[in-house]
XYZ file of C-alpha atoms in Angstrom:
714
model
C 0.000 0.000 0.000
C 1.289 3.472 -0.934
C 2.505 5.521 2.074
C 0.348 8.460 3.090
C 2.689 11.220 1.982
C 2.144 14.783 3.266
C 0.378 17.094 0.813
C 2.486 20.036 -0.327
C 0.758 21.430 -3.456
C -2.863 22.374 -4.210
C -4.191 21.699 -7.721
C -7.643 23.153 -8.327
C -9.903 22.086 -11.206
C -12.531 24.777 -11.817
C -15.493 23.177 -13.570
C -16.561 19.640 -14.418
C -16.145 19.651 -18.206
C -15.110 16.681 -20.327
C -11.360 17.385 -20.117
C -11.440 17.642 -16.330
C -13.537 14.474 -16.056
C -10.927 12.557 -18.052
C -8.090 14.074 -15.986
C -9.842 12.943 -12.787
C -10.267 9.418 -14.070
C -6.628 9.202 -15.090
C -5.590 10.695 -11.744
C -7.489 7.973 -9.928
C -5.517 5.361 -11.865
C -2.217 7.130 -11.147
C -2.305 9.796 -8.425
C 0.645 12.044 -7.693
C 2.216 11.946 -4.250
C 2.131 15.243 -2.377
C -0.756 16.800 -4.353
C -4.129 17.789 -2.935
C -6.505 17.699 -5.893
C -9.717 19.747 -5.600
C -12.695 20.284 -7.916
C -15.127 23.211 -7.930
C -18.418 22.383 -9.630
C -21.893 23.883 -9.175
C -23.536 20.518 -9.844
C -22.752 16.987 -8.630
C -23.298 15.726 -12.190
C -22.154 16.858 -15.638
C -23.849 16.041 -18.966
C -21.962 14.467 -21.854
C -22.541 16.753 -24.836
C -22.460 14.048 -27.487
C -25.532 12.262 -26.130
C -27.703 15.319 -25.481
C -29.680 15.185 -28.760
C -30.335 11.489 -28.127
C -31.628 12.262 -24.640
C -33.887 15.064 -25.915
C -35.231 12.645 -28.538
C -35.857 10.026 -25.846
C -33.239 7.496 -26.965
C -31.430 7.852 -23.625
C -32.618 8.765 -20.161
C -31.207 11.935 -18.633
C -29.287 9.846 -16.085
C -27.603 7.896 -18.899
C -25.948 11.018 -20.294
C -24.681 12.320 -16.939
C -21.215 11.884 -15.459
C -21.491 11.445 -11.694
C -18.797 13.872 -10.532
C -19.156 12.903 -6.870
C -18.282 9.266 -7.569
C -15.555 10.337 -9.992
C -13.944 12.603 -7.389
C -14.098 9.816 -4.796
C -12.278 7.502 -7.223
C -9.684 10.192 -7.993
C -9.132 11.000 -4.323
C -10.162 14.590 -5.082
C -12.018 17.021 -2.845
C -15.320 18.149 -4.328
C -16.573 21.672 -3.618
C -20.204 22.072 -4.703
C -20.283 25.753 -5.583
C -19.982 28.007 -8.624
C -16.826 29.970 -9.442
C -17.612 33.649 -10.056
C -14.162 35.238 -9.882
C -10.435 34.525 -10.012
C -7.378 36.488 -8.876
C -4.320 35.157 -10.749
C -1.911 37.136 -8.542
C -3.299 36.110 -5.150
C -4.151 32.674 -6.625
C -7.666 32.587 -5.207
C -11.067 31.731 -6.656
C -14.217 33.473 -5.443
C -17.337 31.319 -5.207
C -20.994 32.280 -5.476
C -21.258 31.722 -1.703
C -18.564 34.445 -1.311
C -16.100 31.853 -0.081
C -12.458 32.160 -1.209
C -10.523 29.070 -2.329
C -6.741 29.277 -2.692
C -4.593 27.231 -5.071
C -1.056 26.727 -6.318
C -2.005 25.433 -9.780
C -5.417 25.728 -11.434
C -7.224 24.641 -14.580
C -10.465 26.135 -15.915
C -12.994 23.974 -17.795
C -16.339 25.719 -17.269
C -17.789 25.447 -20.767
C -19.845 28.190 -22.377
C -23.384 29.487 -22.292
C -25.913 30.091 -25.036
C -28.218 32.369 -23.089
C -29.271 35.776 -24.457
C -29.126 38.178 -21.495
C -29.370 41.235 -23.760
C -32.624 40.021 -25.322
C -35.675 41.314 -23.512
C -37.632 38.552 -21.796
C -35.105 35.756 -22.274
C -34.249 35.388 -18.590
C -37.920 34.901 -17.697
C -39.183 32.962 -20.710
C -36.229 31.460 -22.583
C -34.219 28.268 -22.109
C -30.491 28.075 -22.801
C -29.117 24.878 -24.346
C -25.938 25.429 -22.344
C -25.426 24.582 -19.565
C -26.894 21.321 -20.788
C -28.195 19.958 -17.505
C -30.693 22.775 -16.968
C -32.019 22.484 -20.510
C -32.531 18.725 -20.255
C -34.469 19.100 -17.000
C -36.687 21.894 -18.368
C -37.381 19.894 -21.523
C -38.533 16.870 -19.535
C -40.759 19.113 -17.412
C -42.244 20.728 -20.558
C -43.119 17.308 -21.979
C -45.350 16.677 -18.981
C -47.524 19.749 -19.641
C -47.105 20.494 -23.379
C -50.317 21.090 -25.360
C -51.391 18.774 -28.164
C -50.132 21.136 -30.886
C -47.246 23.034 -29.270
C -45.168 25.778 -30.863
C -41.403 25.594 -30.402
C -38.764 28.111 -31.449
C -35.034 27.303 -31.625
C -32.770 30.341 -31.842
C -29.583 29.413 -33.685
C -29.283 27.509 -36.946
C -25.896 25.883 -36.429
C -25.360 22.133 -36.209
C -26.309 22.089 -32.516
C -29.515 24.019 -33.057
C -30.661 21.849 -35.964
C -29.791 18.632 -34.102
C -31.906 19.712 -31.130
C -34.757 20.867 -33.375
C -34.841 17.420 -34.993
C -34.605 15.705 -31.606
C -37.490 17.759 -30.208
C -39.583 17.096 -33.318
C -39.011 13.338 -33.065
C -39.841 13.256 -29.337
C -42.997 15.286 -29.852
C -44.187 12.973 -32.597
C -43.517 9.936 -30.407
C -45.807 11.400 -27.739
C -48.581 11.866 -30.302
C -48.303 15.639 -30.486
C -48.267 17.761 -33.640
C -45.660 20.434 -33.045
C -44.819 23.500 -35.102
C -41.051 23.987 -34.830
C -39.135 26.923 -36.267
C -35.374 27.426 -36.337
C -34.382 31.108 -36.371
C -30.958 32.139 -37.677
C -29.508 35.575 -38.313
C -27.585 34.358 -41.379
C -28.775 33.891 -44.952
C -28.298 30.144 -44.698
C -28.217 27.678 -41.781
C -25.427 25.245 -40.818
C -22.640 27.598 -41.849
C -19.874 25.338 -40.499
C -20.900 22.359 -42.610
C -20.003 21.533 -46.191
C -22.572 21.714 -48.973
C -23.374 17.999 -49.016
C -23.716 17.655 -45.257
C -25.814 20.818 -45.091
C -28.167 19.455 -47.723
C -28.590 16.255 -45.708
C -29.469 18.143 -42.527
C -31.916 20.423 -44.347
C -33.567 17.384 -45.902
C -34.057 15.892 -42.425
C -35.668 19.162 -41.321
C -38.138 18.919 -44.200
C -39.060 15.363 -43.253
C -39.936 16.459 -39.719
C -41.646 19.659 -40.808
C -39.102 21.883 -39.064
C -39.261 25.376 -40.525
C -36.487 27.908 -41.101
C -36.646 31.654 -40.564
C -33.408 33.285 -41.809
C -31.902 36.777 -41.750
C -33.519 37.552 -38.393
C -32.659 37.537 -34.705
C -34.845 37.672 -31.591
C -35.868 41.138 -30.413
C -38.127 40.112 -27.521
C -39.132 36.834 -25.925
C -42.489 36.574 -24.235
C -44.322 33.861 -22.372
C -46.086 32.692 -25.538
C -44.227 34.212 -28.496
C -40.887 35.361 -29.901
C -40.730 38.730 -31.647
C -38.018 38.927 -34.324
C -35.941 41.834 -35.576
C -37.803 41.813 -38.913
C -41.160 42.290 -37.189
C -42.269 38.642 -37.356
C -44.066 37.235 -34.326
C -43.629 33.481 -33.804
C -45.945 31.767 -31.287
C -43.852 29.747 -28.839
C -44.600 27.496 -25.913
C -40.902 26.545 -25.524
C -38.123 28.892 -26.658
C -34.614 27.437 -26.804
C -31.403 29.346 -27.484
C -28.527 27.534 -29.180
C -27.221 30.806 -30.610
C -23.481 30.505 -30.888
C -21.147 30.238 -27.936
C -20.836 32.928 -25.307
C -18.144 32.877 -22.604
C -19.110 33.190 -18.965
C -19.130 36.847 -17.919
C -16.886 36.570 -14.855
C -13.847 35.757 -16.991
C -13.755 39.427 -18.063
C -12.570 40.470 -14.599
C -9.808 37.912 -14.111
C -7.020 39.868 -15.763
C -6.240 36.903 -18.013
C -5.647 37.529 -21.713
C -8.912 36.883 -23.563
C -10.045 36.480 -27.173
C -13.684 37.574 -27.551
C -14.115 36.712 -23.883
C -12.497 33.255 -24.091
C -9.267 32.490 -22.218
C -6.276 32.579 -24.557
C -3.966 29.597 -24.135
C -0.855 28.473 -25.970
C 0.381 25.022 -26.988
C 0.885 23.966 -23.334
C -2.739 24.950 -22.532
C -1.420 27.521 -20.052
C -3.019 30.966 -19.949
C -1.258 34.318 -19.770
C -0.864 33.732 -16.013
C 1.652 31.115 -14.954
C 0.134 28.068 -13.230
C -3.364 28.729 -14.637
C -4.484 26.458 -17.486
C -7.716 26.442 -19.500
C -9.310 23.760 -21.694
C -12.523 22.972 -23.503
C -14.986 25.499 -24.887
C -14.003 28.269 -22.442
C -10.486 28.367 -23.937
C -9.196 29.862 -27.204
C -6.262 28.030 -28.771
C -4.291 31.095 -29.856
C -1.669 29.023 -31.706
C -4.268 26.940 -33.593
C -7.830 28.354 -33.432
C -10.553 25.734 -33.716
C -14.374 25.755 -33.482
C -16.021 24.919 -30.172
C -16.344 21.132 -30.203
C -16.154 18.469 -27.514
C -13.628 16.463 -29.490
C -10.923 19.024 -28.724
C -11.640 18.929 -24.987
C -11.301 15.146 -25.046
C -7.997 15.338 -26.942
C -6.657 18.029 -24.590
C -7.217 15.901 -21.464
C -4.010 13.790 -21.519
C -1.904 16.894 -22.192
C -3.562 18.732 -19.317
C -3.031 15.749 -17.011
C 0.677 15.613 -17.852
C 1.145 19.376 -17.596
C -0.559 19.679 -14.208
C 1.768 17.008 -12.871
C 4.753 18.589 -14.598
C 4.061 21.991 -13.099
C 3.596 20.447 -9.635
C 6.953 18.649 -9.885
C 8.923 21.222 -11.886
C 9.179 19.141 -15.086
C 8.853 20.553 -18.658
C 5.356 20.949 -20.168
C 3.990 19.079 -23.200
C 2.712 20.879 -26.283
C -0.735 20.169 -27.762
C -1.419 20.532 -31.480
C -5.082 19.962 -32.436
C -6.006 18.031 -35.538
C -6.958 20.073 -38.600
C -10.393 18.484 -39.029
C -12.443 15.904 -37.139
C -15.283 13.496 -37.744
C -18.561 15.331 -37.198
C -21.447 13.032 -36.310
C -24.835 14.747 -36.192
C -28.073 13.134 -34.988
C -31.077 13.279 -37.301
C -33.854 12.931 -34.724
C -34.582 9.236 -35.068
C -31.841 6.618 -34.781
C -29.984 7.830 -37.823
C -26.973 10.079 -38.088
C -24.992 12.067 -40.609
C -21.193 12.160 -40.793
C -18.860 14.721 -42.323
C -15.081 15.042 -42.525
C -12.930 16.890 -45.044
C -16.120 17.898 -46.875
C -17.220 14.287 -47.402
C -20.678 13.316 -46.211
C -22.384 10.019 -45.357
C -25.548 9.112 -43.507
C -27.839 6.347 -42.324
C -28.701 3.977 -39.492
C -25.207 2.452 -39.384
C -23.794 5.892 -38.529
C -26.186 6.131 -35.575
C -24.817 2.771 -34.456
C -21.267 4.140 -34.808
C -22.115 7.328 -32.923
C -23.911 5.421 -30.183
C -20.942 3.061 -29.876
C -18.464 5.936 -29.532
C -20.645 7.703 -26.976
C -21.239 4.530 -25.000
C -17.504 3.790 -24.795
C -16.890 7.288 -23.475
C -19.590 7.069 -20.804
C -18.502 3.581 -19.757
C -15.317 5.167 -18.408
C -17.410 6.874 -15.708
C -19.826 4.144 -14.663
C -17.684 1.518 -12.987
C -14.227 2.165 -11.578
C -11.486 -0.357 -10.835
C -11.677 -1.522 -7.228
C -8.601 -0.815 -5.173
C -7.103 -4.088 -3.841
C -7.639 -4.731 -0.124
C -4.302 -5.229 1.680
C -3.876 -8.770 2.943
C -3.543 -9.334 6.670
C -0.015 -10.265 7.771
C 0.652 -13.819 8.865
C 0.467 -14.710 11.650
C -2.125 -12.329 13.092
C -4.145 -12.239 16.292
C -7.541 -13.913 16.567
C -10.419 -11.586 15.748
C -8.327 -9.228 13.608
C -10.279 -9.927 10.394
C -13.601 -9.279 12.134
C -12.298 -6.075 13.717
C -11.037 -4.818 10.346
C -14.425 -5.411 8.725
C -15.259 -6.044 5.099
C -15.668 -2.395 4.095
C -14.061 0.982 4.880
C -14.738 2.501 8.287
C -17.476 5.099 8.017
C -16.941 8.732 8.875
C -19.272 11.038 10.765
C -21.485 9.376 13.360
C -21.105 6.061 11.563
C -17.625 5.755 13.090
C -18.756 6.157 16.705
C -18.458 3.484 19.377
C -21.531 1.284 19.675
C -24.092 2.046 22.376
C -23.417 -1.156 24.332
C -19.661 -0.740 24.683
C -20.050 3.000 25.282
C -22.641 2.519 28.027
C -20.562 -0.091 29.864
C -17.503 2.148 29.782
C -19.406 5.247 30.961
C -20.857 3.290 33.877
C -17.405 3.375 35.482
C -17.392 7.183 35.756
C -17.798 8.640 39.270
C -20.665 11.022 39.978
C -19.833 14.742 39.692
C -21.359 17.985 40.873
C -22.700 18.566 37.365
C -26.265 17.398 36.879
C -26.435 14.650 34.263
C -29.692 12.865 33.562
C -29.000 9.299 32.361
C -28.779 9.295 28.591
C -28.428 13.062 28.134
C -25.540 14.126 25.916
C -24.856 17.463 27.628
C -23.925 18.196 31.221
C -25.869 20.872 33.113
C -24.527 23.443 35.563
C -27.265 25.128 37.584
C -26.973 28.762 38.619
C -29.135 31.393 40.249
C -30.250 32.762 36.872
C -30.791 29.496 35.004
C -28.587 26.737 33.663
C -25.576 26.243 31.443
C -25.255 23.157 29.258
C -21.885 21.819 28.162
C -21.135 19.284 25.454
C -18.401 18.181 23.112
C -18.410 16.273 19.846
C -16.009 15.497 17.049
C -16.189 13.675 13.722
C -13.812 11.809 11.456
C -13.697 13.488 8.081
C -16.615 12.235 5.975
C -16.505 15.042 3.417
C -13.186 15.962 1.861
C -13.838 19.722 1.643
C -12.416 21.222 4.896
C -14.774 24.225 4.835
C -17.804 21.953 4.571
C -16.369 19.677 7.254
C -16.026 22.631 9.617
C -19.592 23.714 8.896
C -21.120 20.275 9.465
C -19.038 19.511 12.559
C -20.215 22.808 14.088
C -23.873 21.992 13.378
C -23.406 18.522 14.802
C -21.745 19.799 17.980
C -24.520 22.333 18.550
C -27.116 19.569 18.236
C -26.825 18.697 21.929
C -27.235 22.351 22.934
C -30.289 22.798 20.718
C -31.765 19.486 21.915
C -31.789 20.789 25.491
C -33.535 23.989 24.443
C -30.467 26.126 25.104
C -29.087 29.129 23.238
C -25.515 28.651 22.036
C -22.961 30.640 24.016
C -19.343 29.677 23.221
C -17.320 27.129 21.229
C -13.783 25.745 21.384
C -12.211 23.804 18.517
C -10.502 20.413 18.667
C -8.940 19.768 15.255
C -6.616 17.079 13.948
C -5.020 17.794 10.572
C -3.335 15.227 8.336
C 0.339 15.752 7.570
C 0.689 18.785 5.289
C 3.251 21.374 4.340
C 3.100 24.441 6.563
C 1.404 26.476 3.831
C -1.284 23.844 3.198
C -1.808 23.269 6.931
C -2.496 26.982 7.397
C -4.819 26.934 4.383
C -6.757 23.875 5.557
C -7.100 25.071 9.147
C -8.354 28.431 7.919
C -10.977 26.731 5.751
C -12.209 24.549 8.630
C -12.497 27.541 10.953
C -14.257 29.650 8.296
C -16.785 26.862 7.726
C -17.364 26.482 11.457
C -17.718 30.210 12.009
C -20.397 30.356 9.303
C -22.494 28.360 11.809
C -21.272 29.590 15.189
C -21.475 33.261 14.198
C -25.204 33.328 13.342
C -25.871 31.048 16.343
C -24.339 33.656 18.665
C -21.505 31.394 19.830
C -18.083 32.909 19.051
C -15.311 30.440 18.316
C -13.001 31.410 21.149
C -9.984 29.168 20.489
C -9.150 25.519 20.929
C -6.450 23.018 20.152
C -4.884 21.541 17.024
C -2.626 18.588 16.416
C -1.355 16.464 13.531
C -2.573 12.915 12.994
C -3.399 10.296 10.422
C -6.514 12.032 9.070
C -8.720 15.099 9.396
C -10.866 15.092 12.550
C -12.962 18.123 13.459
C -14.684 18.650 16.791
C -15.947 21.364 19.087
C -16.726 21.828 22.771
C -19.817 24.020 23.072
C -21.775 25.691 25.827
C -25.261 27.149 25.927
C -27.630 28.798 28.374
C -31.298 28.267 29.166
C -33.797 28.752 31.959
C -34.737 25.072 32.268
C -33.105 22.362 30.074
C -35.406 20.057 28.130
C -34.598 16.509 29.275
C -34.030 13.612 26.934
C -36.269 11.318 29.009
C -39.681 12.597 29.984
C -42.118 11.571 27.252
C -45.650 10.768 28.438
C -48.458 8.615 27.086
C -50.226 10.382 24.235
C -47.334 12.680 23.313
C -46.819 13.138 19.590
C -43.345 12.617 18.165
C -42.076 15.382 15.872
C -38.938 14.886 13.742
C -37.352 17.879 11.988
C -34.978 16.273 9.456
C -35.242 13.256 7.145
C -33.413 9.996 7.839
C -30.823 8.143 5.778
C -27.623 10.182 5.990
C -25.545 7.283 7.322
C -26.513 5.012 4.424
C -25.846 7.741 1.849
C -22.487 8.729 3.352
C -21.467 5.062 3.460
C -22.404 4.654 -0.209
C -20.311 7.681 -1.188
C -17.305 6.497 0.839
C -17.549 3.066 -0.803
C -18.142 4.670 -4.239
C -21.268 2.591 -4.756
C -23.239 3.008 -7.960
C -27.010 3.272 -7.667
C -28.836 0.647 -9.707
C -31.331 3.299 -10.783
C -30.384 6.953 -10.668
C -27.157 8.755 -9.817
C -25.398 8.894 -6.465
C -24.102 12.460 -6.893
C -27.460 14.282 -6.566
C -28.447 11.933 -3.716
C -25.248 12.780 -1.832
C -25.617 16.507 -2.547
C -29.190 16.458 -1.217
C -27.993 14.656 1.907
C -25.290 17.275 2.516
C -27.816 20.091 2.028
C -30.085 18.542 4.663
C -27.223 18.078 7.104
C -26.033 21.661 6.550
C -29.281 23.175 7.845
C -28.783 24.517 11.399
C -31.544 23.835 13.917
C -31.749 26.963 16.059
C -35.238 27.655 14.688
C -36.301 24.044 15.350
C -35.194 24.293 18.977
C -36.751 27.727 19.543
C -40.180 26.443 18.521
C -39.963 22.999 20.140
C -38.323 23.755 23.503
C -41.285 25.601 25.066
C -43.664 22.680 24.428
C -41.467 19.553 24.371
C -41.623 17.215 27.344
C -38.557 15.355 26.022
C -36.152 16.064 23.168
C -33.027 14.664 21.548
C -31.028 15.170 18.396
C -31.035 12.016 16.242
C -27.383 11.148 15.680
C -25.141 8.100 15.999
C -27.564 5.646 17.584
C -30.225 6.258 14.958
C -33.897 7.089 15.439
C -34.567 3.794 17.235
C -31.746 4.305 19.726
C -32.507 7.924 20.550
C -36.242 7.298 20.753
C -35.633 4.420 23.184
C -33.656 6.790 25.409
C -36.599 9.210 25.460
C -39.081 6.592 26.661
C -39.373 5.803 30.352
C -40.251 2.463 31.905
C -43.518 1.011 30.663
C -43.568 3.158 27.519
C -43.088 2.515 23.847
C -44.130 4.343 20.683
C -46.207 3.641 17.634
C -44.469 4.884 14.502
C -46.299 5.951 11.362
C -43.902 4.435 8.864
C -45.566 6.170 5.911
C -44.926 9.515 7.616
C -41.202 8.976 8.223
C -39.222 11.592 6.267
C -36.470 9.890 4.258
C -33.681 11.430 2.203
C -33.944 10.887 -1.546
C -32.089 7.721 -2.543
C -31.675 6.296 0.961
C -34.299 3.567 0.525
C -32.811 2.522 -2.830
C -29.350 2.241 -1.305
C -30.686 0.305 1.681
C -32.358 -2.120 -0.752
C -28.923 -2.596 -2.368
C -27.549 -3.690 1.008
C -25.669 -0.486 1.867
C -25.153 -0.088 5.628
C -23.177 2.254 7.826
C -20.539 0.721 10.103
C -22.527 1.420 13.269
C -25.874 0.117 11.978
C -25.455 -3.514 13.194
C -24.717 -2.333 16.740
C -27.708 0.030 16.657
C -30.093 -2.852 15.954
C -30.002 -3.757 19.650
C -32.237 -0.724 20.280
C -34.786 -1.707 17.630
C -37.954 -2.784 19.437
C -40.032 -5.573 17.856
C -42.952 -3.213 17.242
C -40.718 -0.973 15.097
C -39.279 -3.711 12.911
C -40.299 -3.802 9.271
C -39.330 -2.618 5.779
C -37.854 0.662 7.086
C -35.868 -0.915 9.932
C -32.566 -0.103 8.189
C -33.461 3.585 8.304
C -34.513 3.442 11.967
C -31.087 2.128 13.007
C -29.106 4.230 10.546
C -26.634 6.528 12.359
C -27.325 10.160 11.492
C -24.802 12.977 11.324
C -26.252 16.469 11.839
C -29.588 14.712 12.271
C -32.854 16.383 13.196
C -34.449 17.074 16.553
C -36.911 14.480 17.872
C -39.406 15.924 20.354
C -42.248 14.479 22.422
C -44.986 17.144 22.389
C -48.355 17.041 24.200
C -51.130 16.040 21.780
C -53.041 19.306 22.301
C -50.038 21.321 21.066
C -48.580 19.040 18.400
C -50.476 20.220 15.314
C -50.010 23.914 16.103
C -46.293 23.363 16.741
C -45.941 21.459 13.482
C -47.615 24.313 11.601
C -45.201 26.815 13.181
C -42.214 24.688 12.210
C -43.369 24.317 8.627
C -44.071 28.051 8.396
C -40.434 28.564 9.427
C -39.386 26.283 6.518
C -38.442 23.420 8.838
C -39.305 20.112 7.076
C -40.841 18.643 10.224
C -43.325 15.787 10.482
C -45.322 14.017 13.158
C -44.032 10.450 12.948
C -45.835 8.696 15.793
C -47.094 8.768 19.366
C -46.014 7.581 22.806
C -48.093 4.700 24.180
C -48.087 2.450 27.225
C -46.693 -1.045 26.850
């Protein structure tokens, strides 16, 4: 097994384009010692351009054309930062994100694609759809298909190859659903398909005739309304769905980077490096100044191995490779149905066999990102002690609450502690110090790194630590950090610690609990924890539920299963893991001060659902002679968690948690009841006369709370 070398250089990939996806895959096969690789992407998935017309036509599902960037980054050992880049300082070497966060780097590459929106055209923002970014267009198209009228009007702005391909795809899909669409392609030129040769152009125009797709030339959009497009020549085209595929426009924020640009695109030379040392650019957002080429995915794919080598070369001080693009390339255009047209060097061919060829090429590309080679498990040394194999387990140790000690072993160990002056109700997670003006609660918690982004880890660890304070109805007062960093160069250690603290302060600051200091040390991996205090008049106990009380839960279940799936890089049988994981992180990242404020005045018992799962924490809330009836249909569950549970995915702590599962709670959702939660919701026992009103208040405050059951006598 490769030694865990300290990280000394930060390489940042800005964007999840095709070139970066291929670099990440190659990096996973052959990582570079000493490099921390990071990826900034606004979406956990990225569409493959070549299959978009097929997806719009219905030949592929949307999931089939998406690269799961979360799984890819896990395979590559790369940190994933789910945010959008909106600025770059090449001197300070920092990237500004839409969240206003700053991310520093030593070496960076930009692969953010282009956009085809029309911000200068009146009404486009409200009523138009841009073909790029592709993911948003595909989603809006699928939504339109659900509500489209029987004879819809569609307008495609842009008569290039991409616009005509999508017009044909939309026409085919509409016909397959039994609709009779009127589709018009609008182009400002005197003829469409200007980048194609005469023969290929004639073939595409013939396909348009077959599908009844009209052409309106020598005009551009002047105004886009909810039901029509007004053109510069005075024509008004009715439109229920207006799509822009009009050329390629660079993203606006590049203008303020100080990099040399060509019509807004980043100028790069043969090494793919920009005018600023250590900053590379590839794909459609780049302009090859030494060999200008049209915007086409084939060049991004061909640039990938050169970018991979040059990022490594710059990190190690080696010479850079030079990229020379081919003069022409095979253009394969979809014709709506399962036929395609090919052109190269002015020669044209078409037919069903070309669709088969195109589909085969696309499928081979996407296969690279579906299943990844499994890393070999190190063999145990011989001889080894009895029980070592069982202690090691068959899968990686979970992070977050999934890595905690089981309730049985923990309880037996805690039983040895002597009594103290601090009040501690059995089962409560926070100690209580009484004073003349109320009480102070004290708690501490820490987590093994379960997300690779240090800022996000600091944020989630802060929310998790405050869970005990909120569960007792207290207002946060103060926090101290306990942080273990992996071995890093001094510069990277400072950078990582700063990111963790910034993420934590984004939670502690609004909660009114200043981060007053703490302790750091170096260890085998990142561990982030906090000691927190809070104040209240009378703490809400964990045990105290009474017969008839309604049980209110304020966050959905399933985070342990989803985090385990991401750590094991498991592929969903149906769907994509990336959006499931992103949704899980979003749920975990919601603080619960509002939840506690509304629940504490009425709750007879309350706990935050964390490592021992809903079953374990609910058992602690119930006194002798009590149990609970659970409304399984009402249980809130994170998207994808049930699918992963059905595939056999379990968190490390789940088997131990099953000891708390009462027979009356067993059933199809048992795996979710014993699933350890990180940053889980509050579970409160509320008198039945106040439950519905409290639930309404929570939901009005945008807390996704539900009543999930009631306390009953055994």
